[in-house]
Amino acid sequence: MLPSTSVNSPAQGNGVLSSRDAARHTAGAKRYKYLRRLFRFRQMDFEFAAWQMLYLFTSPQRVYRNFHYRKQTKDQWARDDPAFLVLLSIWLCVSTIGFGFVLDMGFFETIKLLLWVVFIDCVGVGLLISTLMWFISNKYLVKRQSRDYDVEWGYAFDVHLNAFYPLLVILHFIQLFFINHVILTDTFIGYLVGNTLWLVAVGYYIYVTFLGYSENTTDYTENVKSAGSASYSTVHTGHH
């Protein structure tokens, strides 16, 4: 079962959302709320975002369990706090500057590399992969083929960011300790280490992405829907 959202989930006794609740849960309203908080650093939970970054390496399943909790409490899978995005942006800048320093790149070359990493590697490729996975999930993988259930695009992009962070650390931080004295030595060991780091980074990206859409991490969705249906049935029966 994918992390799908019920568009017409029963919020009231008659199973119909009020106009205020419906407006609050639209994609546009969620996006506006997220962007509004992007420049309000005091409202961001950076400690929790750092916790997520740590566990994306040690236990990414725990990060996705928090997505389940957010769905239960706030009725959305995607992050509503941009703190993770802000910390990831800082990591992008710092790691790219370090990459340019180790490779003895000039100022403008480092800026070009930074712009490429941010707008092509992270945002551009992320938009492409997220949209593709969002389309495939809703078209072919959603258990209930109905317009009432769909995978949020924002959640698909969050899955990409979750998977991109370990890849970034492996290739833009850990690799720096080997790049000059091992990888660029034009030897078999250099090729082996360089390709191994890329293999681990790409493999980790695929693994974290798989967890985001896997059945094992999203069984809770069915439990929430079952509980909601049972509650509605109880209330409906009580009226008779």
Coordinates of N, CA and C in Angstrom, one line a residue:
M1 N 0.8 -1.2 0.0 CA 0.0 0.0 0.0 C 0.9 1.2 0.0
L2 N 0.7 2.1 -1.0 CA 1.5 3.3 -1.1 C 1.0 4.4 -0.1
P3 N 1.8 5.4 0.2 CA 1.4 6.5 1.1 C 0.4 7.4 0.4
S4 N -0.8 6.9 0.1 CA -1.8 7.7 -0.6 C -2.7 8.5 0.4
T5 N -3.3 9.6 -0.1 CA -4.1 10.4 0.6 C -5.5 10.3 0.1
S6 N -6.5 10.2 1.0 CA -7.9 10.2 0.6 C -8.4 11.6 0.5
V7 N -8.8 12.0 -0.7 CA -9.3 13.3 -1.0 C -10.6 13.6 -0.3
N8 N -11.4 12.6 -0.1 CA -12.7 12.7 0.5 C -12.8 11.9 1.8
S9 N -11.7 12.0 2.6 CA -11.7 11.3 3.9 C -12.7 11.9 4.8
P10 N -13.5 11.1 5.6 CA -14.6 11.6 6.4 C -14.0 12.3 7.6
A11 N -14.3 13.6 7.6 CA -13.8 14.4 8.7 C -15.0 14.8 9.7
Q12 N -16.2 14.5 9.2 CA -17.3 14.8 10.0 C -18.2 13.6 10.1
G13 N -19.3 13.6 10.8 CA -20.1 12.5 11.0 C -20.8 12.0 9.7
N14 N -21.0 12.9 8.8 CA -21.7 12.5 7.6 C -20.7 12.2 6.5
G15 N -19.3 12.2 6.8 CA -18.3 11.8 5.9 C -18.0 12.9 4.9
V16 N -18.4 14.1 5.1 CA -18.1 15.2 4.2 C -17.3 16.3 4.9
L17 N -16.2 16.7 4.2 CA -15.4 17.8 4.8 C -16.1 19.1 4.7
S18 N -15.9 19.9 5.8 CA -16.5 21.3 5.8 C -15.7 22.1 4.7
S19 N -16.3 23.2 4.3 CA -15.6 24.0 3.3 C -14.3 24.6 3.9
R20 N -14.2 24.9 5.1 CA -13.0 25.4 5.7 C -11.9 24.3 5.8
D21 N -12.3 23.1 6.2 CA -11.3 22.0 6.2 C -10.9 21.6 4.8
A22 N -11.8 21.6 3.8 CA -11.4 21.3 2.5 C -10.4 22.3 1.9
A23 N -10.6 23.6 2.2 CA -9.7 24.6 1.7 C -8.4 24.5 2.3
R24 N -8.4 24.1 3.6 CA -7.1 24.0 4.3 C -6.3 22.8 3.8
H25 N -6.9 21.8 3.3 CA -6.2 20.6 2.9 C -5.9 20.5 1.4
T26 N -6.2 21.6 0.6 CA -5.9 21.6 -0.8 C -4.3 21.7 -1.0
A27 N -3.9 21.2 -2.1 CA -2.4 21.3 -2.4 C -1.9 22.7 -2.4
G28 N -2.7 23.6 -3.0 CA -2.3 25.0 -3.0 C -2.2 25.6 -1.6
A29 N -3.1 25.3 -0.7 CA -3.0 25.8 0.7 C -1.8 25.3 1.4
K30 N -1.5 24.0 1.2 CA -0.3 23.4 1.8 C 0.9 24.0 1.3
R31 N 1.0 24.2 0.0 CA 2.2 24.8 -0.6 C 2.4 26.3 -0.1
Y32 N 1.3 27.0 0.0 CA 1.4 28.4 0.5 C 1.9 28.4 1.9
K33 N 1.4 27.5 2.7 CA 1.8 27.5 4.1 C 3.3 27.1 4.2
Y34 N 3.7 26.2 3.4 CA 5.1 25.7 3.4 C 6.1 26.9 3.0
L35 N 5.7 27.6 1.9 CA 6.5 28.7 1.4 C 6.5 29.9 2.4
R36 N 5.4 30.1 3.0 CA 5.3 31.2 4.0 C 6.3 30.9 5.2
R37 N 6.5 29.7 5.6 CA 7.4 29.3 6.7 C 8.8 29.3 6.3
L38 N 9.1 29.4 5.0 CA 10.5 29.2 4.5 C 11.4 30.3 5.0
F39 N 10.9 31.5 5.3 CA 11.7 32.6 5.8 C 11.5 32.9 7.2
R40 N 10.8 32.0 7.9 CA 10.5 32.2 9.4 C 11.3 31.2 10.1
F41 N 12.6 31.5 10.3 CA 13.5 30.5 10.9 C 13.1 30.1 12.3
R42 N 12.5 31.0 13.0 CA 12.2 30.7 14.4 C 11.1 29.7 14.5
Q43 N 10.3 29.5 13.5 CA 9.3 28.5 13.5 C 9.7 27.1 13.0
M44 N 11.0 27.0 12.6 CA 11.5 25.8 12.0 C 12.2 25.0 13.1
D45 N 12.0 23.7 13.0 CA 12.6 22.7 14.0 C 13.8 22.1 13.4
F46 N 15.0 22.9 13.6 CA 16.2 22.4 13.0 C 16.8 21.2 13.7
E47 N 16.5 21.1 15.0 CA 17.0 19.9 15.7 C 16.4 18.6 15.2
F48 N 15.1 18.7 14.9 CA 14.4 17.5 14.4 C 14.9 17.2 12.9
A49 N 15.1 18.3 12.1 CA 15.6 18.1 10.8 C 17.0 17.4 10.8
A50 N 17.9 17.9 11.8 CA 19.2 17.2 11.9 C 19.0 15.8 12.3
W51 N 18.1 15.5 13.2 CA 17.8 14.1 13.6 C 17.4 13.3 12.4
Q52 N 16.6 13.8 11.5 CA 16.2 13.1 10.3 C 17.5 12.8 9.4
M53 N 18.4 13.8 9.3 CA 19.6 13.6 8.4 C 20.4 12.5 9.0
L54 N 20.5 12.5 10.3 CA 21.3 11.4 11.0 C 20.8 10.0 10.7
Y55 N 19.4 9.9 10.9 CA 18.8 8.6 10.7 C 18.6 8.2 9.3
L56 N 18.8 9.1 8.3 CA 18.7 8.7 6.9 C 19.9 7.8 6.6
F57 N 21.0 7.9 7.4 CA 22.1 7.0 7.3 C 22.0 5.8 8.1
T58 N 21.6 5.9 9.3 CA 21.6 4.8 10.2 C 20.3 3.9 10.2
S59 N 19.2 4.6 10.1 CA 17.9 3.9 10.1 C 16.8 4.7 9.4
P60 N 16.9 4.7 8.0 CA 15.9 5.5 7.3 C 14.5 5.1 7.5
Q61 N 14.2 3.9 8.0 CA 12.8 3.5 8.2 C 12.2 4.4 9.3
R62 N 13.0 4.8 10.3 CA 12.5 5.6 11.4 C 12.1 7.0 10.9
V63 N 12.8 7.5 9.8 CA 12.4 8.8 9.2 C 11.0 8.7 8.6
Y64 N 10.7 7.6 7.9 CA 9.5 7.4 7.2 C 8.3 7.1 8.2
R65 N 8.7 6.5 9.4 CA 7.7 6.4 10.4 C 7.1 7.8 10.9
N66 N 8.0 8.7 10.9 CA 7.6 10.1 11.2 C 6.6 10.6 10.2
F67 N 6.8 10.3 8.9 CA 5.8 10.7 7.9 C 4.4 10.1 8.2
H68 N 4.4 8.9 8.7 CA 3.1 8.3 9.1 C 2.5 9.1 10.2
Y69 N 3.3 9.5 11.2 CA 2.8 10.3 12.3 C 2.2 11.6 11.8
R70 N 2.9 12.2 10.9 CA 2.4 13.5 10.3 C 1.1 13.3 9.6
K71 N 1.0 12.2 8.9 CA -0.3 11.9 8.2 C -1.4 11.8 9.2
Q72 N -1.1 11.1 10.4 CA -2.1 10.9 11.4 C -2.5 12.2 12.1
T73 N -1.6 13.1 12.3 CA -1.9 14.3 13.1 C -2.2 15.5 12.2
K74 N -1.6 15.6 11.0 CA -1.8 16.8 10.2 C -2.5 16.5 8.8
D75 N -2.8 15.2 8.6 CA -3.5 14.8 7.4 C -2.7 15.2 6.1
Q76 N -1.4 15.0 6.2 CA -0.6 15.1 5.0 C 0.7 14.4 5.1
W77 N 1.2 13.8 4.0 CA 2.4 13.0 4.1 C 3.6 13.9 3.9
A78 N 3.6 14.9 3.1 CA 4.7 15.8 2.8 C 5.1 16.6 4.0
R79 N 6.3 17.0 4.1 CA 6.8 17.9 5.2 C 6.1 19.2 5.1
D80 N 5.8 19.7 6.3 CA 5.2 21.1 6.4 C 6.2 22.0 7.0
D81 N 7.4 21.5 7.4 CA 8.4 22.3 8.0 C 9.6 22.4 7.0
P82 N 10.0 23.5 6.5 CA 11.1 23.6 5.6 C 12.5 23.5 6.2
A83 N 12.6 23.2 7.4 CA 13.9 23.1 8.1 C 14.8 22.1 7.4
F84 N 14.3 21.0 7.0 CA 15.2 20.0 6.3 C 15.7 20.6 5.0
L85 N 14.9 21.3 4.3 CA 15.3 21.9 3.0 C 16.4 22.9 3.2
V86 N 16.2 23.7 4.3 CA 17.2 24.8 4.6 C 18.6 24.1 5.0
L87 N 18.5 23.1 5.8 CA 19.8 22.4 6.2 C 20.4 21.7 5.0
L88 N 19.6 21.2 4.1 CA 20.1 20.5 2.9 C 20.8 21.6 2.0
S89 N 20.2 22.8 1.9 CA 20.8 23.8 1.1 C 22.1 24.3 1.7
I90 N 22.2 24.3 3.0 CA 23.5 24.7 3.6 C 24.5 23.6 3.3
W91 N 24.1 22.3 3.4 CA 25.0 21.2 3.1 C 25.5 21.3 1.6
L92 N 24.6 21.7 0.7 CA 24.9 21.8 -0.7 C 26.0 22.9 -0.9
C93 N 25.8 24.0 -0.2 CA 26.8 25.1 -0.4 C 28.2 24.7 0.2
V94 N 28.1 24.2 1.5 CA 29.4 23.9 2.2 C 30.2 22.8 1.5
S95 N 29.5 21.8 1.1 CA 30.2 20.6 0.5 C 30.7 21.0 -0.9
T96 N 30.0 21.8 -1.6 CA 30.4 22.2 -3.0 C 31.6 23.1 -2.9
I97 N 31.6 24.0 -1.9 CA 32.8 24.9 -1.7 C 34.0 24.0 -1.3
G98 N 33.8 23.0 -0.4 CA 34.9 22.1 0.0 C 35.4 21.3 -1.2
F99 N 34.5 20.9 -2.1 CA 34.8 20.2 -3.3 C 35.7 21.0 -4.2
G100 N 35.3 22.3 -4.4 CA 36.1 23.2 -5.2 C 37.5 23.5 -4.6
F101 N 37.5 23.6 -3.3 CA 38.8 23.9 -2.6 C 39.8 22.7 -2.7
V102 N 39.3 21.5 -2.6 CA 40.1 20.3 -2.7 C 40.6 20.1 -4.1
L103 N 39.8 20.4 -5.1 CA 40.2 20.3 -6.5 C 40.9 21.5 -7.0
D104 N 41.1 22.5 -6.1 CA 41.8 23.7 -6.5 C 41.1 24.5 -7.6
M105 N 39.8 24.5 -7.5 CA 39.1 25.2 -8.5 C 39.0 26.7 -8.2
G106 N 38.9 27.5 -9.2 CA 38.8 29.0 -9.1 C 37.4 29.4 -8.5
F107 N 37.3 30.7 -8.2 CA 36.0 31.2 -7.6 C 34.9 31.0 -8.5
F108 N 35.0 31.4 -9.8 CA 33.9 31.3 -10.7 C 33.6 29.9 -11.1
E109 N 34.6 29.0 -11.1 CA 34.3 27.6 -11.4 C 33.6 27.0 -10.2
T110 N 33.9 27.4 -9.0 CA 33.2 26.8 -7.9 C 31.7 27.3 -7.8
I111 N 31.5 28.6 -8.2 CA 30.1 29.1 -8.3 C 29.4 28.3 -9.4
K112 N 30.0 28.1 -10.5 CA 29.3 27.3 -11.6 C 29.0 25.9 -11.1
L113 N 29.9 25.3 -10.4 CA 29.7 23.9 -9.8 C 28.5 24.0 -8.8
L114 N 28.5 25.0 -8.0 CA 27.4 25.1 -7.0 C 26.1 25.3 -7.7
L115 N 26.0 26.1 -8.7 CA 24.7 26.3 -9.4 C 24.3 25.0 -10.1
W116 N 25.3 24.3 -10.6 CA 24.9 23.1 -11.3 C 24.4 22.0 -10.3
V117 N 25.0 21.9 -9.2 CA 24.6 20.9 -8.1 C 23.2 21.3 -7.6
V118 N 23.0 22.6 -7.4 CA 21.7 23.0 -6.8 C 20.6 22.9 -7.8
F119 N 20.7 23.5 -9.0 CA 19.6 23.6 -10.0 C 19.5 22.4 -10.9
I120 N 20.6 21.7 -11.1 CA 20.5 20.5 -12.0 C 20.4 19.2 -11.2
D121 N 21.5 18.9 -10.4 CA 21.6 17.7 -9.7 C 20.4 17.5 -8.7
C122 N 20.2 18.6 -7.9 CA 19.2 18.4 -6.8 C 17.8 18.8 -7.3
V123 N 17.6 20.0 -7.8 CA 16.3 20.5 -8.1 C 15.8 19.9 -9.5
G124 N 16.6 20.0 -10.5 CA 16.2 19.6 -11.8 C 15.9 18.1 -11.9
V125 N 16.9 17.3 -11.5 CA 16.8 15.9 -11.5 C 15.7 15.4 -10.5
G126 N 15.6 16.2 -9.4 CA 14.6 15.8 -8.4 C 13.2 16.1 -8.9
L127 N 13.0 17.2 -9.6 CA 11.7 17.4 -10.2 C 11.3 16.3 -11.2
L128 N 12.3 15.9 -12.0 CA 12.0 14.9 -13.0 C 11.7 13.5 -12.4
I129 N 12.5 13.1 -11.4 CA 12.3 11.8 -10.8 C 11.0 11.8 -9.9
S130 N 10.8 12.9 -9.2 CA 9.6 13.0 -8.3 C 8.3 13.0 -9.2
T131 N 8.3 13.7 -10.2 CA 7.1 13.7 -11.1 C 6.9 12.4 -11.7
L132 N 8.0 11.7 -12.2 CA 7.9 10.4 -12.8 C 7.3 9.4 -11.8
M133 N 7.9 9.4 -10.6 CA 7.5 8.4 -9.5 C 6.0 8.8 -9.1
W134 N 5.7 10.0 -9.0 CA 4.3 10.5 -8.6 C 3.3 9.9 -9.7
F135 N 3.7 10.1 -11.0 CA 2.8 9.7 -12.0 C 2.7 8.1 -12.0
I136 N 3.8 7.4 -12.0 CA 3.7 6.0 -12.0 C 3.0 5.4 -10.8
S137 N 3.2 6.0 -9.6 CA 2.5 5.6 -8.4 C 1.0 5.7 -8.5
N138 N 0.6 6.9 -8.9 CA -0.9 7.1 -9.0 C -1.5 6.4 -10.2
K139 N -0.7 6.1 -11.2 CA -1.3 5.5 -12.4 C -1.3 3.9 -12.3
Y140 N -0.3 3.4 -11.7 CA -0.1 1.9 -11.7 C 0.0 1.2 -10.3
L141 N 0.5 2.0 -9.3 CA 0.8 1.3 -8.0 C -0.1 1.6 -6.9
V142 N -1.0 2.5 -7.0 CA -1.9 2.8 -5.9 C -2.9 1.6 -5.8
K143 N -3.1 1.1 -4.6 CA -3.8 -0.1 -4.4 C -5.3 0.0 -4.8
R144 N -5.8 1.2 -4.5 CA -7.2 1.5 -4.8 C -7.2 2.5 -6.0
Q145 N -7.5 2.0 -7.1 CA -7.5 2.8 -8.3 C -8.8 3.7 -8.3
S146 N -8.6 4.8 -7.6 CA -9.8 5.7 -7.5 C -9.2 7.1 -7.4
R147 N -10.0 8.1 -7.8 CA -9.6 9.5 -7.7 C -9.6 9.9 -6.2
D148 N -10.3 9.1 -5.3 CA -10.3 9.5 -4.0 C -9.0 9.3 -3.2
Y149 N -8.1 8.5 -3.9 CA -6.8 8.2 -3.3 C -5.7 8.6 -4.2
D150 N -4.7 9.3 -3.8 CA -3.6 9.6 -4.6 C -2.3 9.9 -3.7
V151 N -1.1 9.7 -4.4 CA 0.1 10.0 -3.7 C 0.4 11.5 -3.9
E152 N 0.7 12.2 -2.8 CA 1.0 13.6 -2.9 C 2.3 13.8 -3.7
W153 N 2.3 14.8 -4.5 CA 3.5 15.2 -5.3 C 4.6 15.7 -4.3
G154 N 4.2 16.5 -3.3 CA 5.1 17.0 -2.3 C 5.8 15.9 -1.6
Y155 N 5.1 14.8 -1.3 CA 5.7 13.6 -0.6 C 6.7 13.0 -1.6
A156 N 6.4 12.9 -2.9 CA 7.3 12.3 -3.8 C 8.6 13.1 -3.9
F157 N 8.5 14.4 -3.8 CA 9.7 15.3 -3.8 C 10.5 15.1 -2.5
D158 N 9.8 15.0 -1.3 CA 10.4 14.7 -0.1 C 11.2 13.4 -0.1
V159 N 10.7 12.4 -0.8 CA 11.4 11.1 -0.9 C 12.7 11.3 -1.7
H160 N 12.6 12.2 -2.7 CA 13.9 12.5 -3.4 C 14.9 13.2 -2.5
L161 N 14.4 14.2 -1.8 CA 15.4 14.9 -0.9 C 16.0 13.9 0.2
N162 N 15.1 13.0 0.7 CA 15.6 12.1 1.6 C 16.7 11.2 1.0
A163 N 16.5 10.8 -0.2 CA 17.5 9.9 -0.9 C 18.7 10.7 -1.4
F164 N 18.5 12.0 -1.7 CA 19.6 12.8 -2.2 C 20.6 13.2 -1.2
Y165 N 20.2 13.3 0.1 CA 21.1 13.8 1.1 C 22.2 12.8 1.4
P166 N 22.0 11.5 1.6 CA 23.1 10.5 1.7 C 24.0 10.5 0.5
L167 N 23.5 10.6 -0.7 CA 24.3 10.6 -1.9 C 25.2 11.8 -1.9
L168 N 24.7 13.0 -1.5 CA 25.4 14.2 -1.4 C 26.6 14.1 -0.4
V169 N 26.3 13.5 0.7 CA 27.4 13.4 1.7 C 28.5 12.4 1.3
I170 N 28.1 11.3 0.6 CA 29.1 10.3 0.1 C 29.9 10.9 -1.0
L171 N 29.3 11.6 -1.9 CA 30.1 12.1 -3.1 C 30.7 13.4 -2.9
H172 N 30.2 14.2 -2.0 CA 30.7 15.6 -1.8 C 31.4 15.8 -0.5
F173 N 31.4 14.8 0.3 CA 32.2 14.9 1.6 C 33.1 13.7 1.8
I174 N 32.6 12.5 1.9 CA 33.5 11.3 2.1 C 34.5 11.2 1.0
Q175 N 34.0 11.4 -0.3 CA 34.9 11.2 -1.4 C 36.1 12.2 -1.4
L176 N 35.9 13.4 -0.8 CA 37.0 14.4 -0.7 C 38.3 13.8 -0.1
F177 N 38.1 12.9 0.9 CA 39.3 12.4 1.6 C 40.1 11.4 0.7
F178 N 39.6 11.0 -0.4 CA 40.2 10.0 -1.3 C 40.5 10.6 -2.7
I179 N 40.0 11.7 -3.0 CA 40.0 12.2 -4.4 C 41.4 12.5 -4.9
N180 N 42.2 13.2 -4.1 CA 43.5 13.6 -4.6 C 44.5 12.5 -4.6
H181 N 44.6 11.8 -3.5 CA 45.6 10.8 -3.2 C 45.3 9.4 -3.6
V182 N 44.0 9.1 -4.0 CA 43.6 7.8 -4.4 C 42.9 7.8 -5.7
I183 N 41.8 8.5 -5.8 CA 40.9 8.4 -7.0 C 41.6 9.0 -8.2
L184 N 42.3 10.1 -8.1 CA 42.9 10.8 -9.3 C 44.3 10.3 -9.6
T185 N 44.7 9.2 -9.0 CA 46.0 8.6 -9.2 C 46.1 7.8 -10.5
D186 N 45.0 7.6 -11.2 CA 45.0 6.9 -12.5 C 45.6 5.4 -12.3
T187 N 45.1 4.8 -11.2 CA 45.5 3.4 -10.9 C 44.2 2.6 -10.7
F188 N 44.5 1.2 -10.6 CA 43.3 0.4 -10.4 C 42.6 0.6 -9.1
I189 N 43.4 0.9 -8.1 CA 42.8 1.2 -6.7 C 42.0 2.5 -6.8
G190 N 42.5 3.5 -7.5 CA 41.8 4.7 -7.7 C 40.5 4.5 -8.4
Y191 N 40.5 3.8 -9.5 CA 39.2 3.5 -10.2 C 38.3 2.7 -9.3
L192 N 38.8 1.7 -8.5 CA 38.0 0.9 -7.7 C 37.3 1.7 -6.6
V193 N 38.1 2.6 -5.9 CA 37.5 3.4 -4.8 C 36.5 4.4 -5.4
G194 N 36.9 5.0 -6.5 CA 35.9 6.0 -7.0 C 34.6 5.4 -7.5
N195 N 34.7 4.3 -8.2 CA 33.5 3.6 -8.7 C 32.7 3.0 -7.5
T196 N 33.4 2.5 -6.5 CA 32.7 2.0 -5.3 C 31.9 3.0 -4.6
L197 N 32.5 4.2 -4.4 CA 31.8 5.3 -3.8 C 30.5 5.7 -4.6
W198 N 30.7 5.8 -5.9 CA 29.5 6.1 -6.7 C 28.4 5.0 -6.6
L199 N 28.9 3.7 -6.6 CA 28.0 2.6 -6.5 C 27.2 2.6 -5.2
V200 N 27.9 2.9 -4.1 CA 27.3 3.0 -2.8 C 26.3 4.2 -2.7
A201 N 26.7 5.3 -3.3 CA 25.8 6.5 -3.3 C 24.6 6.3 -4.1
V202 N 24.7 5.8 -5.3 CA 23.5 5.5 -6.1 C 22.7 4.4 -5.5
G203 N 23.3 3.4 -5.0 CA 22.6 2.3 -4.3 C 21.8 2.8 -3.1
Y204 N 22.4 3.7 -2.4 CA 21.7 4.3 -1.2 C 20.5 5.1 -1.6
Y205 N 20.7 5.9 -2.7 CA 19.6 6.7 -3.3 C 18.4 5.8 -3.6
I206 N 18.7 4.7 -4.3 CA 17.6 3.8 -4.8 C 17.0 3.1 -3.5
Y207 N 17.8 2.8 -2.5 CA 17.2 2.1 -1.4 C 16.3 3.0 -0.6
V208 N 16.7 4.3 -0.3 CA 15.9 5.2 0.4 C 14.7 5.5 -0.4
T209 N 14.8 5.7 -1.7 CA 13.6 5.9 -2.5 C 12.6 4.7 -2.4
F210 N 13.2 3.5 -2.5 CA 12.3 2.3 -2.4 C 11.6 2.3 -1.0
L211 N 12.2 2.7 0.1 CA 11.6 2.7 1.4 C 10.4 3.7 1.4
G212 N 10.6 4.8 0.6 CA 9.5 5.8 0.6 C 8.2 5.3 -0.1
Y213 N 8.4 4.4 -1.0 CA 7.2 3.9 -1.7 C 6.9 2.4 -1.3
S214 N 7.6 1.8 -0.5 CA 7.5 0.4 -0.2 C 6.2 0.1 0.6
E215 N 5.8 -1.1 0.5 CA 4.6 -1.5 1.2 C 4.8 -1.7 2.7
N216 N 6.1 -2.1 3.1 CA 6.4 -2.3 4.5 C 6.3 -1.0 5.3
T217 N 6.7 0.1 4.7 CA 6.7 1.4 5.5 C 5.4 2.1 5.4
T218 N 4.4 1.6 4.7 CA 3.2 2.3 4.5 C 1.9 1.5 4.9
D219 N 2.2 0.4 5.6 CA 1.0 -0.3 6.1 C 0.1 0.5 7.0
Y220 N 0.7 1.5 7.6 CA -0.1 2.3 8.6 C -1.2 3.0 7.9
T221 N -1.0 3.3 6.6 CA -2.1 4.0 5.9 C -3.4 3.3 5.9
E222 N -3.3 2.0 5.7 CA -4.5 1.1 5.6 C -5.1 1.1 7.0
N223 N -4.3 1.1 8.1 CA -4.8 1.0 9.4 C -5.6 2.3 9.7
V224 N -5.0 3.5 9.3 CA -5.7 4.7 9.5 C -7.1 4.7 8.8
K225 N -7.1 4.3 7.5 CA -8.3 4.3 6.8 C -9.3 3.3 7.4
S226 N -8.8 2.1 7.9 CA -9.7 1.2 8.5 C -10.3 1.7 9.8
A227 N -9.5 2.4 10.6 CA -10.0 3.0 11.8 C -11.0 4.1 11.5
G228 N -10.8 4.9 10.4 CA -11.7 5.9 10.1 C -13.0 5.4 9.6
S229 N -12.9 4.3 8.8 CA -14.2 3.6 8.3 C -14.9 3.0 9.5
A230 N -14.2 2.4 10.4 CA -14.9 1.8 11.6 C -15.6 2.9 12.4
S231 N -14.9 4.0 12.6 CA -15.5 5.1 13.4 C -16.7 5.6 12.7
Y232 N -16.7 5.8 11.4 CA -17.8 6.3 10.7 C -19.0 5.3 10.7
S233 N -18.7 4.0 10.6 CA -19.7 3.0 10.7 C -20.4 3.0 12.1
T234 N -19.6 3.2 13.1 CA -20.1 3.2 14.5 C -21.1 4.4 14.7
V235 N -20.6 5.6 14.2 CA -21.5 6.8 14.3 C -22.7 6.6 13.5
H236 N -22.6 6.1 12.3 CA -23.7 5.9 11.4 C -24.7 4.9 12.0
T237 N -24.2 3.9 12.6 CA -25.1 2.9 13.2 C -25.8 3.5 14.4
G238 N -25.1 4.3 15.2 CA -25.6 5.0 16.4 C -26.8 5.8 16.1
H239 N -26.9 6.4 14.8 CA -28.0 7.2 14.5 C -29.3 6.4 14.3
H240 N -29.1 5.1 14.0 CA -30.2 4.2 13.8 C -30.5 3.4 15.0

